[in-house]
Amino acid sequence: MDALNQTRVTQFVFLGLTDNWILEILFFMAFSVMYMLTLLGNILIMVTIVFTPRLHIPMYFFLSNLSFIDICHSSVTVPKMLEGLLLERKTISFDNCIAQLFFLHLFACAEIFLLTVMAYDRYVAICAPLHYANVMDMRVCVQLVFGLWLGGTVHSLVQTFLTIRLPFCGPNIIDSYFCDVPPVIKLACTDTYLTGMLIVSNSGTISLFCFLALVTSYMVILVSLRKQSAEGRKKALSTCSAHFMVVAFFFGPCIFLYTHPDTNFSSDKVVSVFYTMVTPVLNPLIYTLRNEEVKSAMKHLRQRHVFSMKSCT
């Protein structure tokens, strides 16, 4: 009760990735480049899909949504981290910390659900091609995307509620470079065992079950490919392997962070960097370098842009 009567924490202090200023400068330069590549790569994919009519199909509709989520997901944490790398004292207000936590879980959960939907789309396309047009029309795709955003919002509200209901009246040092539920609730002036279990049952269960559903769908796809022609099998394997690479890069860190019981923040920071910075910049490379249709569409758009520039001059 005494803890509840103390002054409420108004800001948190990040320890960041390192206290070595040389490493901080190197990290700032490297992560700035990665963030710019994330923005440019994902924006390029979105623009290419929007302005290429032949790409207006479910698979690329979902891919454009993935690019949008990757931009939002990395933008929640990376700008604040880059700012912190240039400052000796890295602080964030309590309200901004809660907002960062909310949007982090919103976009992360939306991406988890979207990757699951994309796997279902590939399952229908490969295992039931004759019914694909009826099962995955654009109306259904829009409903699925609306559903994943709704699910992400509900999940994020639960995580945020579990956090803000706790009393924060003393420690305010976060051994990380952004606000997430596990390191923040460690600072609460009360026993957080039950809250921690609820968080694991929420985030961990969503990550684990969606991952298992994805693995199962890809196993079914691989079995069904035996009936495909050599050309069809090659194209399907190329698409599915790209999807599975993204799944592994994103789900691996999420499952690690939210299902292991004992938190080691040093290792958690390395894993967090991977899924907040590395995965968003890899997605455009994985989908463009391995996808002939997207590369062809980008080339066509570039040629059309050059032609229009010459016409204007």
PDB file of C-alpha atoms in Angstrom:
ATOM      1  CA  MET A   1       0.000   0.000   0.000  1.00  0.00           C
ATOM      2  CA  ASP A   2       2.924   2.337   0.790  1.00  0.00           C
ATOM      3  CA  ALA A   3       4.275   1.724  -2.675  1.00  0.00           C
ATOM      4  CA  LEU A   4       1.004   2.827  -4.219  1.00  0.00           C
ATOM      5  CA  ASN A   5       1.168   6.095  -2.263  1.00  0.00           C
ATOM      6  CA  GLN A   6       4.604   7.005  -3.592  1.00  0.00           C
ATOM      7  CA  THR A   7       5.155   9.340  -6.521  1.00  0.00           C
ATOM      8  CA  ARG A   8       4.362   7.669  -9.838  1.00  0.00           C
ATOM      9  CA  VAL A   9       7.229   7.317 -12.298  1.00  0.00           C
ATOM     10  CA  THR A  10       6.988   9.978 -15.024  1.00  0.00           C
ATOM     11  CA  GLN A  11       9.835   8.792 -17.244  1.00  0.00           C
ATOM     12  CA  PHE A  12      12.041   5.788 -17.904  1.00  0.00           C
ATOM     13  CA  VAL A  13      15.753   5.680 -18.684  1.00  0.00           C
ATOM     14  CA  PHE A  14      17.086   3.250 -21.307  1.00  0.00           C
ATOM     15  CA  LEU A  15      20.471   1.603 -20.827  1.00  0.00           C
ATOM     16  CA  GLY A  16      20.574   1.106 -24.590  1.00  0.00           C
ATOM     17  CA  LEU A  17      22.657  -1.417 -26.491  1.00  0.00           C
ATOM     18  CA  THR A  18      26.060  -0.412 -25.108  1.00  0.00           C
ATOM     19  CA  ASP A  19      27.817   2.253 -23.043  1.00  0.00           C
ATOM     20  CA  ASN A  20      30.817   2.354 -25.379  1.00  0.00           C
ATOM     21  CA  TRP A  21      30.563   5.606 -27.358  1.00  0.00           C
ATOM     22  CA  ILE A  22      32.614   4.241 -30.279  1.00  0.00           C
ATOM     23  CA  LEU A  23      30.250   1.309 -30.632  1.00  0.00           C
ATOM     24  CA  GLU A  24      27.315   3.686 -30.327  1.00  0.00           C
ATOM     25  CA  ILE A  25      28.570   5.721 -33.300  1.00  0.00           C
ATOM     26  CA  LEU A  26      29.148   2.558 -35.341  1.00  0.00           C
ATOM     27  CA  PHE A  27      25.693   1.241 -34.416  1.00  0.00           C
ATOM     28  CA  PHE A  28      24.146   4.595 -35.314  1.00  0.00           C
ATOM     29  CA  MET A  29      25.668   4.551 -38.794  1.00  0.00           C
ATOM     30  CA  ALA A  30      24.846   0.900 -39.454  1.00  0.00           C
ATOM     31  CA  PHE A  31      21.278   1.058 -38.129  1.00  0.00           C
ATOM     32  CA  SER A  32      20.582   4.356 -39.915  1.00  0.00           C
ATOM     33  CA  VAL A  33      21.478   2.704 -43.226  1.00  0.00           C
ATOM     34  CA  MET A  34      19.376  -0.350 -42.374  1.00  0.00           C
ATOM     35  CA  TYR A  35      16.383   1.822 -41.437  1.00  0.00           C
ATOM     36  CA  MET A  36      16.614   3.808 -44.680  1.00  0.00           C
ATOM     37  CA  LEU A  37      16.842   0.563 -46.652  1.00  0.00           C
ATOM     38  CA  THR A  38      13.793  -0.718 -44.773  1.00  0.00           C
ATOM     39  CA  LEU A  39      11.778   2.367 -45.696  1.00  0.00           C
ATOM     40  CA  LEU A  40      12.932   2.542 -49.314  1.00  0.00           C
ATOM     41  CA  GLY A  41      12.674  -1.199 -49.968  1.00  0.00           C
ATOM     42  CA  ASN A  42       9.202  -1.623 -48.531  1.00  0.00           C
ATOM     43  CA  ILE A  43       7.884   1.593 -50.097  1.00  0.00           C
ATOM     44  CA  LEU A  44       9.228   0.395 -53.459  1.00  0.00           C
ATOM     45  CA  ILE A  45       7.357  -2.897 -53.099  1.00  0.00           C
ATOM     46  CA  MET A  46       4.119  -1.107 -52.183  1.00  0.00           C
ATOM     47  CA  VAL A  47       4.399   1.351 -55.087  1.00  0.00           C
ATOM     48  CA  THR A  48       5.251  -1.439 -57.533  1.00  0.00           C
ATOM     49  CA  ILE A  49       2.233  -3.496 -56.505  1.00  0.00           C
ATOM     50  CA  VAL A  50      -0.165  -0.540 -56.505  1.00  0.00           C
ATOM     51  CA  PHE A  51       0.860   0.653 -59.992  1.00  0.00           C
ATOM     52  CA  THR A  52       1.110  -2.782 -61.633  1.00  0.00           C
ATOM     53  CA  PRO A  53      -2.380  -4.125 -62.489  1.00  0.00           C
ATOM     54  CA  ARG A  54      -1.219  -7.705 -63.031  1.00  0.00           C
ATOM     55  CA  LEU A  55      -0.021  -7.783 -59.408  1.00  0.00           C
ATOM     56  CA  HIS A  56      -3.506  -6.976 -58.102  1.00  0.00           C
ATOM     57  CA  ILE A  57      -4.002 -10.514 -56.831  1.00  0.00           C
ATOM     58  CA  PRO A  58      -4.276 -11.841 -53.250  1.00  0.00           C
ATOM     59  CA  MET A  59      -0.621 -12.862 -52.834  1.00  0.00           C
ATOM     60  CA  TYR A  60       0.683  -9.391 -53.705  1.00  0.00           C
ATOM     61  CA  PHE A  61      -2.145  -7.670 -51.841  1.00  0.00           C
ATOM     62  CA  PHE A  62      -0.909  -9.448 -48.700  1.00  0.00           C
ATOM     63  CA  LEU A  63       2.707  -8.670 -49.599  1.00  0.00           C
ATOM     64  CA  SER A  64       1.948  -4.938 -49.834  1.00  0.00           C
ATOM     65  CA  ASN A  65       0.304  -5.137 -46.406  1.00  0.00           C
ATOM     66  CA  LEU A  66       3.408  -6.897 -45.060  1.00  0.00           C
ATOM     67  CA  SER A  67       5.586  -4.074 -46.381  1.00  0.00           C
ATOM     68  CA  PHE A  68       3.326  -1.502 -44.723  1.00  0.00           C
ATOM     69  CA  ILE A  69       3.473  -3.353 -41.395  1.00  0.00           C
ATOM     70  CA  ASP A  70       7.264  -3.675 -41.613  1.00  0.00           C
ATOM     71  CA  ILE A  71       7.590   0.089 -42.093  1.00  0.00           C
ATOM     72  CA  CYS A  72       5.332   0.756 -39.100  1.00  0.00           C
ATOM     73  CA  HIS A  73       6.921  -1.941 -36.937  1.00  0.00           C
ATOM     74  CA  SER A  74      10.479  -0.694 -37.374  1.00  0.00           C
ATOM     75  CA  SER A  75       9.390   2.964 -37.061  1.00  0.00           C
ATOM     76  CA  VAL A  76       8.007   2.322 -33.582  1.00  0.00           C
ATOM     77  CA  THR A  77      11.436   1.541 -32.101  1.00  0.00           C
ATOM     78  CA  VAL A  78      14.258   2.481 -34.479  1.00  0.00           C
ATOM     79  CA  PRO A  79      13.997   6.331 -34.507  1.00  0.00           C
ATOM     80  CA  LYS A  80      14.016   6.428 -30.693  1.00  0.00           C
ATOM     81  CA  MET A  81      16.943   4.003 -30.617  1.00  0.00           C
ATOM     82  CA  LEU A  82      18.915   6.098 -33.113  1.00  0.00           C
ATOM     83  CA  GLU A  83      18.242   9.190 -30.998  1.00  0.00           C
ATOM     84  CA  GLY A  84      19.446   7.338 -27.906  1.00  0.00           C
ATOM     85  CA  LEU A  85      22.703   6.319 -29.595  1.00  0.00           C
ATOM     86  CA  LEU A  86      23.581  10.031 -29.884  1.00  0.00           C
ATOM     87  CA  LEU A  87      22.581  10.961 -26.322  1.00  0.00           C
ATOM     88  CA  GLU A  88      24.357  10.205 -23.078  1.00  0.00           C
ATOM     89  CA  ARG A  89      21.074   9.978 -21.155  1.00  0.00           C
ATOM     90  CA  LYS A  90      18.399   8.047 -23.027  1.00  0.00           C
ATOM     91  CA  THR A  91      14.954   8.828 -21.624  1.00  0.00           C
ATOM     92  CA  ILE A  92      11.309   8.370 -22.574  1.00  0.00           C
ATOM     93  CA  SER A  93       8.221   9.676 -20.822  1.00  0.00           C
ATOM     94  CA  PHE A  94       5.852   7.215 -19.177  1.00  0.00           C
ATOM     95  CA  ASP A  95       3.052   8.008 -21.639  1.00  0.00           C
ATOM     96  CA  ASN A  96       5.327   7.660 -24.670  1.00  0.00           C
ATOM     97  CA  CYS A  97       6.661   4.394 -23.285  1.00  0.00           C
ATOM     98  CA  ILE A  98       3.138   2.985 -23.011  1.00  0.00           C
ATOM     99  CA  ALA A  99       2.333   4.247 -26.527  1.00  0.00           C
ATOM    100  CA  GLN A 100       5.480   2.588 -27.889  1.00  0.00           C
ATOM    101  CA  LEU A 101       4.573  -0.635 -26.132  1.00  0.00           C
ATOM    102  CA  PHE A 102       1.039  -0.533 -27.560  1.00  0.00           C
ATOM    103  CA  PHE A 103       2.061   0.058 -31.181  1.00  0.00           C
ATOM    104  CA  LEU A 104       4.944  -2.411 -30.956  1.00  0.00           C
ATOM    105  CA  HIS A 105       2.553  -5.219 -30.042  1.00  0.00           C
ATOM    106  CA  LEU A 106      -0.091  -4.014 -32.505  1.00  0.00           C
ATOM    107  CA  PHE A 107       2.226  -4.235 -35.511  1.00  0.00           C
ATOM    108  CA  ALA A 108       4.055  -7.357 -34.317  1.00  0.00           C
ATOM    109  CA  CYS A 109       0.801  -9.253 -33.755  1.00  0.00           C
ATOM    110  CA  ALA A 110      -0.639  -7.989 -37.051  1.00  0.00           C
ATOM    111  CA  GLU A 111       2.460  -9.329 -38.830  1.00  0.00           C
ATOM    112  CA  ILE A 112       2.134 -12.708 -37.108  1.00  0.00           C
ATOM    113  CA  PHE A 113      -1.476 -13.014 -38.243  1.00  0.00           C
ATOM    114  CA  LEU A 114      -0.633 -11.745 -41.748  1.00  0.00           C
ATOM    115  CA  LEU A 115       2.128 -14.323 -42.213  1.00  0.00           C
ATOM    116  CA  THR A 116      -0.371 -16.990 -41.164  1.00  0.00           C
ATOM    117  CA  VAL A 117      -2.913 -15.667 -43.681  1.00  0.00           C
ATOM    118  CA  MET A 118      -0.235 -15.640 -46.405  1.00  0.00           C
ATOM    119  CA  ALA A 119       0.537 -19.280 -45.662  1.00  0.00           C
ATOM    120  CA  TYR A 120      -3.179 -20.106 -45.953  1.00  0.00           C
ATOM    121  CA  ASP A 121      -3.287 -18.252 -49.286  1.00  0.00           C
ATOM    122  CA  ARG A 122      -0.390 -20.358 -50.612  1.00  0.00           C
ATOM    123  CA  TYR A 123      -2.032 -23.516 -49.261  1.00  0.00           C
ATOM    124  CA  VAL A 124      -5.251 -22.834 -51.182  1.00  0.00           C
ATOM    125  CA  ALA A 125      -3.367 -21.784 -54.334  1.00  0.00           C
ATOM    126  CA  ILE A 126      -1.233 -24.937 -54.422  1.00  0.00           C
ATOM    127  CA  CYS A 127      -3.493 -27.588 -52.882  1.00  0.00           C
ATOM    128  CA  ALA A 128      -6.860 -26.422 -54.266  1.00  0.00           C
ATOM    129  CA  PRO A 129      -6.067 -24.367 -57.394  1.00  0.00           C
ATOM    130  CA  LEU A 130      -9.485 -24.949 -59.014  1.00  0.00           C
ATOM    131  CA  HIS A 131     -11.247 -23.366 -56.021  1.00  0.00           C
ATOM    132  CA  TYR A 132      -8.695 -20.598 -55.449  1.00  0.00           C
ATOM    133  CA  ALA A 133     -10.573 -17.846 -57.295  1.00  0.00           C
ATOM    134  CA  ASN A 134     -13.731 -18.477 -55.251  1.00  0.00           C
ATOM    135  CA  VAL A 135     -12.043 -19.040 -51.890  1.00  0.00           C
ATOM    136  CA  MET A 136      -9.569 -16.132 -52.058  1.00  0.00           C
ATOM    137  CA  ASP A 137     -11.400 -13.352 -53.867  1.00  0.00           C
ATOM    138  CA  MET A 138     -10.521  -9.750 -52.964  1.00  0.00           C
ATOM    139  CA  ARG A 139     -13.548  -9.400 -50.691  1.00  0.00           C
ATOM    140  CA  VAL A 140     -12.297 -12.279 -48.556  1.00  0.00           C
ATOM    141  CA  CYS A 141      -8.759 -10.855 -48.604  1.00  0.00           C
ATOM    142  CA  VAL A 142      -9.960  -7.478 -47.319  1.00  0.00           C
ATOM    143  CA  GLN A 143     -11.957  -9.215 -44.583  1.00  0.00           C
ATOM    144  CA  LEU A 144      -8.891 -11.239 -43.562  1.00  0.00           C
ATOM    145  CA  VAL A 145      -6.747  -8.111 -43.388  1.00  0.00           C
ATOM    146  CA  PHE A 146      -9.431  -6.329 -41.344  1.00  0.00           C
ATOM    147  CA  GLY A 147      -9.571  -9.344 -39.041  1.00  0.00           C
ATOM    148  CA  LEU A 148      -5.809  -9.426 -38.482  1.00  0.00           C
ATOM    149  CA  TRP A 149      -5.763  -5.717 -37.599  1.00  0.00           C
ATOM    150  CA  LEU A 150      -8.668  -6.261 -35.224  1.00  0.00           C
ATOM    151  CA  GLY A 151      -6.895  -9.216 -33.626  1.00  0.00           C
ATOM    152  CA  GLY A 152      -3.679  -7.225 -33.311  1.00  0.00           C
ATOM    153  CA  THR A 153      -5.554  -4.342 -31.668  1.00  0.00           C
ATOM    154  CA  VAL A 154      -7.247  -6.611 -29.124  1.00  0.00           C
ATOM    155  CA  HIS A 155      -3.936  -8.304 -28.297  1.00  0.00           C
ATOM    156  CA  SER A 156      -2.164  -4.962 -27.909  1.00  0.00           C
ATOM    157  CA  LEU A 157      -4.913  -3.551 -25.688  1.00  0.00           C
ATOM    158  CA  VAL A 158      -4.621  -6.590 -23.412  1.00  0.00           C
ATOM    159  CA  GLN A 159      -0.832  -6.190 -23.154  1.00  0.00           C
ATOM    160  CA  THR A 160      -1.146  -2.466 -22.481  1.00  0.00           C
ATOM    161  CA  PHE A 161      -3.854  -2.940 -19.849  1.00  0.00           C
ATOM    162  CA  LEU A 162      -1.779  -5.572 -18.043  1.00  0.00           C
ATOM    163  CA  THR A 163       1.080  -3.060 -17.903  1.00  0.00           C
ATOM    164  CA  ILE A 164      -0.613   0.217 -16.943  1.00  0.00           C
ATOM    165  CA  ARG A 165      -2.629  -1.372 -14.138  1.00  0.00           C
ATOM    166  CA  LEU A 166       0.642  -1.976 -12.264  1.00  0.00           C
ATOM    167  CA  PRO A 167       2.047   0.652  -9.860  1.00  0.00           C
ATOM    168  CA  PHE A 168       5.339   2.225 -10.970  1.00  0.00           C
ATOM    169  CA  CYS A 169       6.767   4.174  -8.062  1.00  0.00           C
ATOM    170  CA  GLY A 170      10.504   3.593  -7.851  1.00  0.00           C
ATOM    171  CA  PRO A 171      12.974   2.048 -10.311  1.00  0.00           C
ATOM    172  CA  ASN A 172      12.874   3.525 -13.795  1.00  0.00           C
ATOM    173  CA  ILE A 173      15.927   1.994 -15.525  1.00  0.00           C
ATOM    174  CA  ILE A 174      15.039  -0.208 -18.509  1.00  0.00           C
ATOM    175  CA  ASP A 175      17.830  -2.508 -19.670  1.00  0.00           C
ATOM    176  CA  SER A 176      16.816  -2.204 -23.316  1.00  0.00           C
ATOM    177  CA  TYR A 177      16.511   0.386 -26.077  1.00  0.00           C
ATOM    178  CA  PHE A 178      12.699   0.405 -26.295  1.00  0.00           C
ATOM    179  CA  CYS A 179       9.655  -0.229 -24.127  1.00  0.00           C
ATOM    180  CA  ASP A 180       8.307  -3.769 -24.129  1.00  0.00           C
ATOM    181  CA  VAL A 181       6.179  -5.534 -21.571  1.00  0.00           C
ATOM    182  CA  PRO A 182       8.771  -7.895 -19.976  1.00  0.00           C
ATOM    183  CA  PRO A 183      11.421  -5.246 -19.067  1.00  0.00           C
ATOM    184  CA  VAL A 184       8.802  -2.647 -18.079  1.00  0.00           C
ATOM    185  CA  ILE A 185       6.801  -4.811 -15.676  1.00  0.00           C
ATOM    186  CA  LYS A 186      10.064  -5.743 -13.931  1.00  0.00           C
ATOM    187  CA  LEU A 187      10.065  -2.168 -12.601  1.00  0.00           C
ATOM    188  CA  ALA A 188       6.601  -2.368 -11.013  1.00  0.00           C
ATOM    189  CA  CYS A 189       6.312  -1.928  -7.235  1.00  0.00           C
ATOM    190  CA  THR A 190       4.425  -5.174  -6.781  1.00  0.00           C
ATOM    191  CA  ASP A 191       4.620  -8.878  -7.474  1.00  0.00           C
ATOM    192  CA  THR A 192       4.344  -9.352 -11.248  1.00  0.00           C
ATOM    193  CA  TYR A 193       4.363 -13.150 -11.384  1.00  0.00           C
ATOM    194  CA  LEU A 194       0.683 -13.415 -12.369  1.00  0.00           C
ATOM    195  CA  THR A 195       1.003 -10.584 -14.882  1.00  0.00           C
ATOM    196  CA  GLY A 196       4.062 -12.257 -16.373  1.00  0.00           C
ATOM    197  CA  MET A 197       2.184 -15.530 -16.737  1.00  0.00           C
ATOM    198  CA  LEU A 198      -0.714 -13.750 -18.457  1.00  0.00           C
ATOM    199  CA  ILE A 199       1.729 -12.089 -20.851  1.00  0.00           C
ATOM    200  CA  VAL A 200       3.347 -15.417 -21.715  1.00  0.00           C
ATOM    201  CA  SER A 201      -0.055 -17.037 -22.207  1.00  0.00           C
ATOM    202  CA  ASN A 202      -1.064 -14.159 -24.494  1.00  0.00           C
ATOM    203  CA  SER A 203       1.993 -13.316 -26.628  1.00  0.00           C
ATOM    204  CA  GLY A 204       3.706 -16.676 -26.328  1.00  0.00           C
ATOM    205  CA  THR A 205       0.620 -18.698 -27.171  1.00  0.00           C
ATOM    206  CA  ILE A 206      -0.218 -16.543 -30.213  1.00  0.00           C
ATOM    207  CA  SER A 207       3.346 -16.797 -31.539  1.00  0.00           C
ATOM    208  CA  LEU A 208       3.710 -20.513 -30.892  1.00  0.00           C
ATOM    209  CA  PHE A 209       0.331 -21.639 -32.237  1.00  0.00           C
ATOM    210  CA  CYS A 210       0.540 -19.470 -35.348  1.00  0.00           C
ATOM    211  CA  PHE A 211       4.037 -20.817 -35.991  1.00  0.00           C
ATOM    212  CA  LEU A 212       2.836 -24.403 -35.613  1.00  0.00           C
ATOM    213  CA  ALA A 213      -0.077 -23.673 -37.957  1.00  0.00           C
ATOM    214  CA  LEU A 214       2.371 -22.246 -40.490  1.00  0.00           C
ATOM    215  CA  VAL A 215       4.726 -25.208 -40.273  1.00  0.00           C
ATOM    216  CA  THR A 216       1.794 -27.600 -40.670  1.00  0.00           C
ATOM    217  CA  SER A 217       0.475 -25.767 -43.738  1.00  0.00           C
ATOM    218  CA  TYR A 218       3.897 -25.781 -45.386  1.00  0.00           C
ATOM    219  CA  MET A 219       4.312 -29.487 -44.681  1.00  0.00           C
ATOM    220  CA  VAL A 220       0.963 -30.159 -46.367  1.00  0.00           C
ATOM    221  CA  ILE A 221       2.061 -28.004 -49.308  1.00  0.00           C
ATOM    222  CA  LEU A 222       5.335 -29.896 -49.667  1.00  0.00           C
ATOM    223  CA  VAL A 223       3.502 -33.229 -49.684  1.00  0.00           C
ATOM    224  CA  SER A 224       1.034 -31.982 -52.310  1.00  0.00           C
ATOM    225  CA  LEU A 225       3.859 -30.746 -54.571  1.00  0.00           C
ATOM    226  CA  ARG A 226       4.648 -34.331 -55.527  1.00  0.00           C
ATOM    227  CA  LYS A 227       1.577 -34.214 -57.777  1.00  0.00           C
ATOM    228  CA  GLN A 228       2.692 -31.007 -59.508  1.00  0.00           C
ATOM    229  CA  SER A 229       4.641 -30.702 -62.747  1.00  0.00           C
ATOM    230  CA  ALA A 230       8.358 -29.913 -62.517  1.00  0.00           C
ATOM    231  CA  GLU A 231       7.783 -26.272 -63.515  1.00  0.00           C
ATOM    232  CA  GLY A 232       4.867 -25.828 -61.116  1.00  0.00           C
ATOM    233  CA  ARG A 233       6.828 -27.476 -58.319  1.00  0.00           C
ATOM    234  CA  LYS A 234       9.785 -25.162 -58.879  1.00  0.00           C
ATOM    235  CA  LYS A 235       7.617 -22.031 -58.836  1.00  0.00           C
ATOM    236  CA  ALA A 236       5.695 -23.135 -55.741  1.00  0.00           C
ATOM    237  CA  LEU A 237       8.903 -24.026 -53.885  1.00  0.00           C
ATOM    238  CA  SER A 238      10.410 -20.637 -54.723  1.00  0.00           C
ATOM    239  CA  THR A 239       7.383 -18.777 -53.354  1.00  0.00           C
ATOM    240  CA  CYS A 240       6.987 -20.961 -50.263  1.00  0.00           C
ATOM    241  CA  SER A 241      10.685 -20.910 -49.418  1.00  0.00           C
ATOM    242  CA  ALA A 242      10.619 -17.089 -49.466  1.00  0.00           C
ATOM    243  CA  HIS A 243       7.588 -17.092 -47.173  1.00  0.00           C
ATOM    244  CA  PHE A 244       9.160 -19.609 -44.822  1.00  0.00           C
ATOM    245  CA  MET A 245      12.378 -17.587 -44.564  1.00  0.00           C
ATOM    246  CA  VAL A 246      10.390 -14.567 -43.433  1.00  0.00           C
ATOM    247  CA  VAL A 247       8.439 -16.730 -40.981  1.00  0.00           C
ATOM    248  CA  ALA A 248      11.603 -18.191 -39.465  1.00  0.00           C
ATOM    249  CA  PHE A 249      13.304 -14.787 -39.137  1.00  0.00           C
ATOM    250  CA  PHE A 250      10.264 -13.205 -37.467  1.00  0.00           C
ATOM    251  CA  PHE A 251       8.740 -15.998 -35.392  1.00  0.00           C
ATOM    252  CA  GLY A 252      12.028 -17.324 -33.997  1.00  0.00           C
ATOM    253  CA  PRO A 253      12.848 -14.173 -31.990  1.00  0.00           C
ATOM    254  CA  CYS A 254       9.207 -13.670 -30.937  1.00  0.00           C
ATOM    255  CA  ILE A 255       8.907 -17.212 -29.582  1.00  0.00           C
ATOM    256  CA  PHE A 256      12.261 -16.864 -27.812  1.00  0.00           C
ATOM    257  CA  LEU A 257      11.350 -13.550 -26.147  1.00  0.00           C
ATOM    258  CA  TYR A 258       7.865 -14.476 -24.968  1.00  0.00           C
ATOM    259  CA  THR A 259       8.046 -18.145 -24.054  1.00  0.00           C
ATOM    260  CA  HIS A 260      11.283 -18.580 -22.117  1.00  0.00           C
ATOM    261  CA  PRO A 261      10.656 -18.142 -18.380  1.00  0.00           C
ATOM    262  CA  ASP A 262      13.944 -16.582 -17.247  1.00  0.00           C
ATOM    263  CA  THR A 263      14.781 -13.305 -18.910  1.00  0.00           C
ATOM    264  CA  ASN A 264      18.379 -12.492 -19.798  1.00  0.00           C
ATOM    265  CA  PHE A 265      18.199  -8.932 -21.055  1.00  0.00           C
ATOM    266  CA  SER A 266      21.649  -9.039 -22.705  1.00  0.00           C
ATOM    267  CA  SER A 267      20.601 -11.840 -25.033  1.00  0.00           C
ATOM    268  CA  ASP A 268      17.109 -10.347 -25.361  1.00  0.00           C
ATOM    269  CA  LYS A 269      18.549  -7.113 -26.752  1.00  0.00           C
ATOM    270  CA  VAL A 270      20.405  -8.998 -29.473  1.00  0.00           C
ATOM    271  CA  VAL A 271      17.258 -10.953 -30.381  1.00  0.00           C
ATOM    272  CA  SER A 272      15.158  -7.752 -30.293  1.00  0.00           C
ATOM    273  CA  VAL A 273      17.514  -6.022 -32.731  1.00  0.00           C
ATOM    274  CA  PHE A 274      17.051  -8.946 -35.087  1.00  0.00           C
ATOM    275  CA  TYR A 275      13.256  -8.802 -35.274  1.00  0.00           C
ATOM    276  CA  THR A 276      12.826  -5.008 -35.014  1.00  0.00           C
ATOM    277  CA  MET A 277      15.588  -4.075 -37.482  1.00  0.00           C
ATOM    278  CA  VAL A 278      17.013  -7.003 -39.438  1.00  0.00           C
ATOM    279  CA  THR A 279      13.772  -8.758 -40.430  1.00  0.00           C
ATOM    280  CA  PRO A 280      12.044  -5.640 -41.862  1.00  0.00           C
ATOM    281  CA  VAL A 281      15.050  -4.888 -44.071  1.00  0.00           C
ATOM    282  CA  LEU A 282      15.363  -8.530 -45.199  1.00  0.00           C
ATOM    283  CA  ASN A 283      11.734  -8.891 -46.291  1.00  0.00           C
ATOM    284  CA  PRO A 284      12.046  -6.670 -49.406  1.00  0.00           C
ATOM    285  CA  LEU A 285      15.258  -8.467 -50.398  1.00  0.00           C
ATOM    286  CA  ILE A 286      13.729 -11.918 -49.920  1.00  0.00           C
ATOM    287  CA  TYR A 287      10.581 -11.125 -51.889  1.00  0.00           C
ATOM    288  CA  THR A 288      12.158  -9.086 -54.704  1.00  0.00           C
ATOM    289  CA  LEU A 289      15.355 -11.048 -55.348  1.00  0.00           C
ATOM    290  CA  ARG A 290      13.466 -14.348 -55.457  1.00  0.00           C
ATOM    291  CA  ASN A 291      10.361 -13.144 -57.304  1.00  0.00           C
ATOM    292  CA  GLU A 292      10.618 -12.677 -61.064  1.00  0.00           C
ATOM    293  CA  GLU A 293       7.173 -11.041 -61.344  1.00  0.00           C
ATOM    294  CA  VAL A 294       8.046  -8.310 -58.843  1.00  0.00           C
ATOM    295  CA  LYS A 295      11.459  -7.694 -60.449  1.00  0.00           C
ATOM    296  CA  SER A 296       9.845  -7.514 -63.888  1.00  0.00           C
ATOM    297  CA  ALA A 297       7.199  -5.076 -62.629  1.00  0.00           C
ATOM    298  CA  MET A 298       9.870  -2.864 -61.027  1.00  0.00           C
ATOM    299  CA  LYS A 299      11.859  -2.838 -64.270  1.00  0.00           C
ATOM    300  CA  HIS A 300       8.729  -1.918 -66.256  1.00  0.00           C
ATOM    301  CA  LEU A 301       7.881   0.924 -63.872  1.00  0.00           C
ATOM    302  CA  ARG A 302      11.434   2.260 -64.084  1.00  0.00           C
ATOM    303  CA  GLN A 303      11.346   2.190 -67.874  1.00  0.00           C
ATOM    304  CA  ARG A 304       7.953   3.883 -67.904  1.00  0.00           C
ATOM    305  CA  HIS A 305       9.265   6.569 -65.537  1.00  0.00           C
ATOM    306  CA  VAL A 306      12.341   7.183 -67.712  1.00  0.00           C
ATOM    307  CA  PHE A 307      10.153   7.402 -70.828  1.00  0.00           C
ATOM    308  CA  SER A 308       7.797   9.895 -69.199  1.00  0.00           C
ATOM    309  CA  MET A 309      10.761  12.022 -68.052  1.00  0.00           C
ATOM    310  CA  LYS A 310      12.131  12.100 -71.602  1.00  0.00           C
ATOM    311  CA  SER A 311       8.704  13.026 -72.965  1.00  0.00           C
ATOM    312  CA  CYS A 312       8.476  15.951 -70.559  1.00  0.00           C
ATOM    313  CA  THR A 313      11.843  17.263 -71.674  1.00  0.00           C
TER     314      THR A 313
END
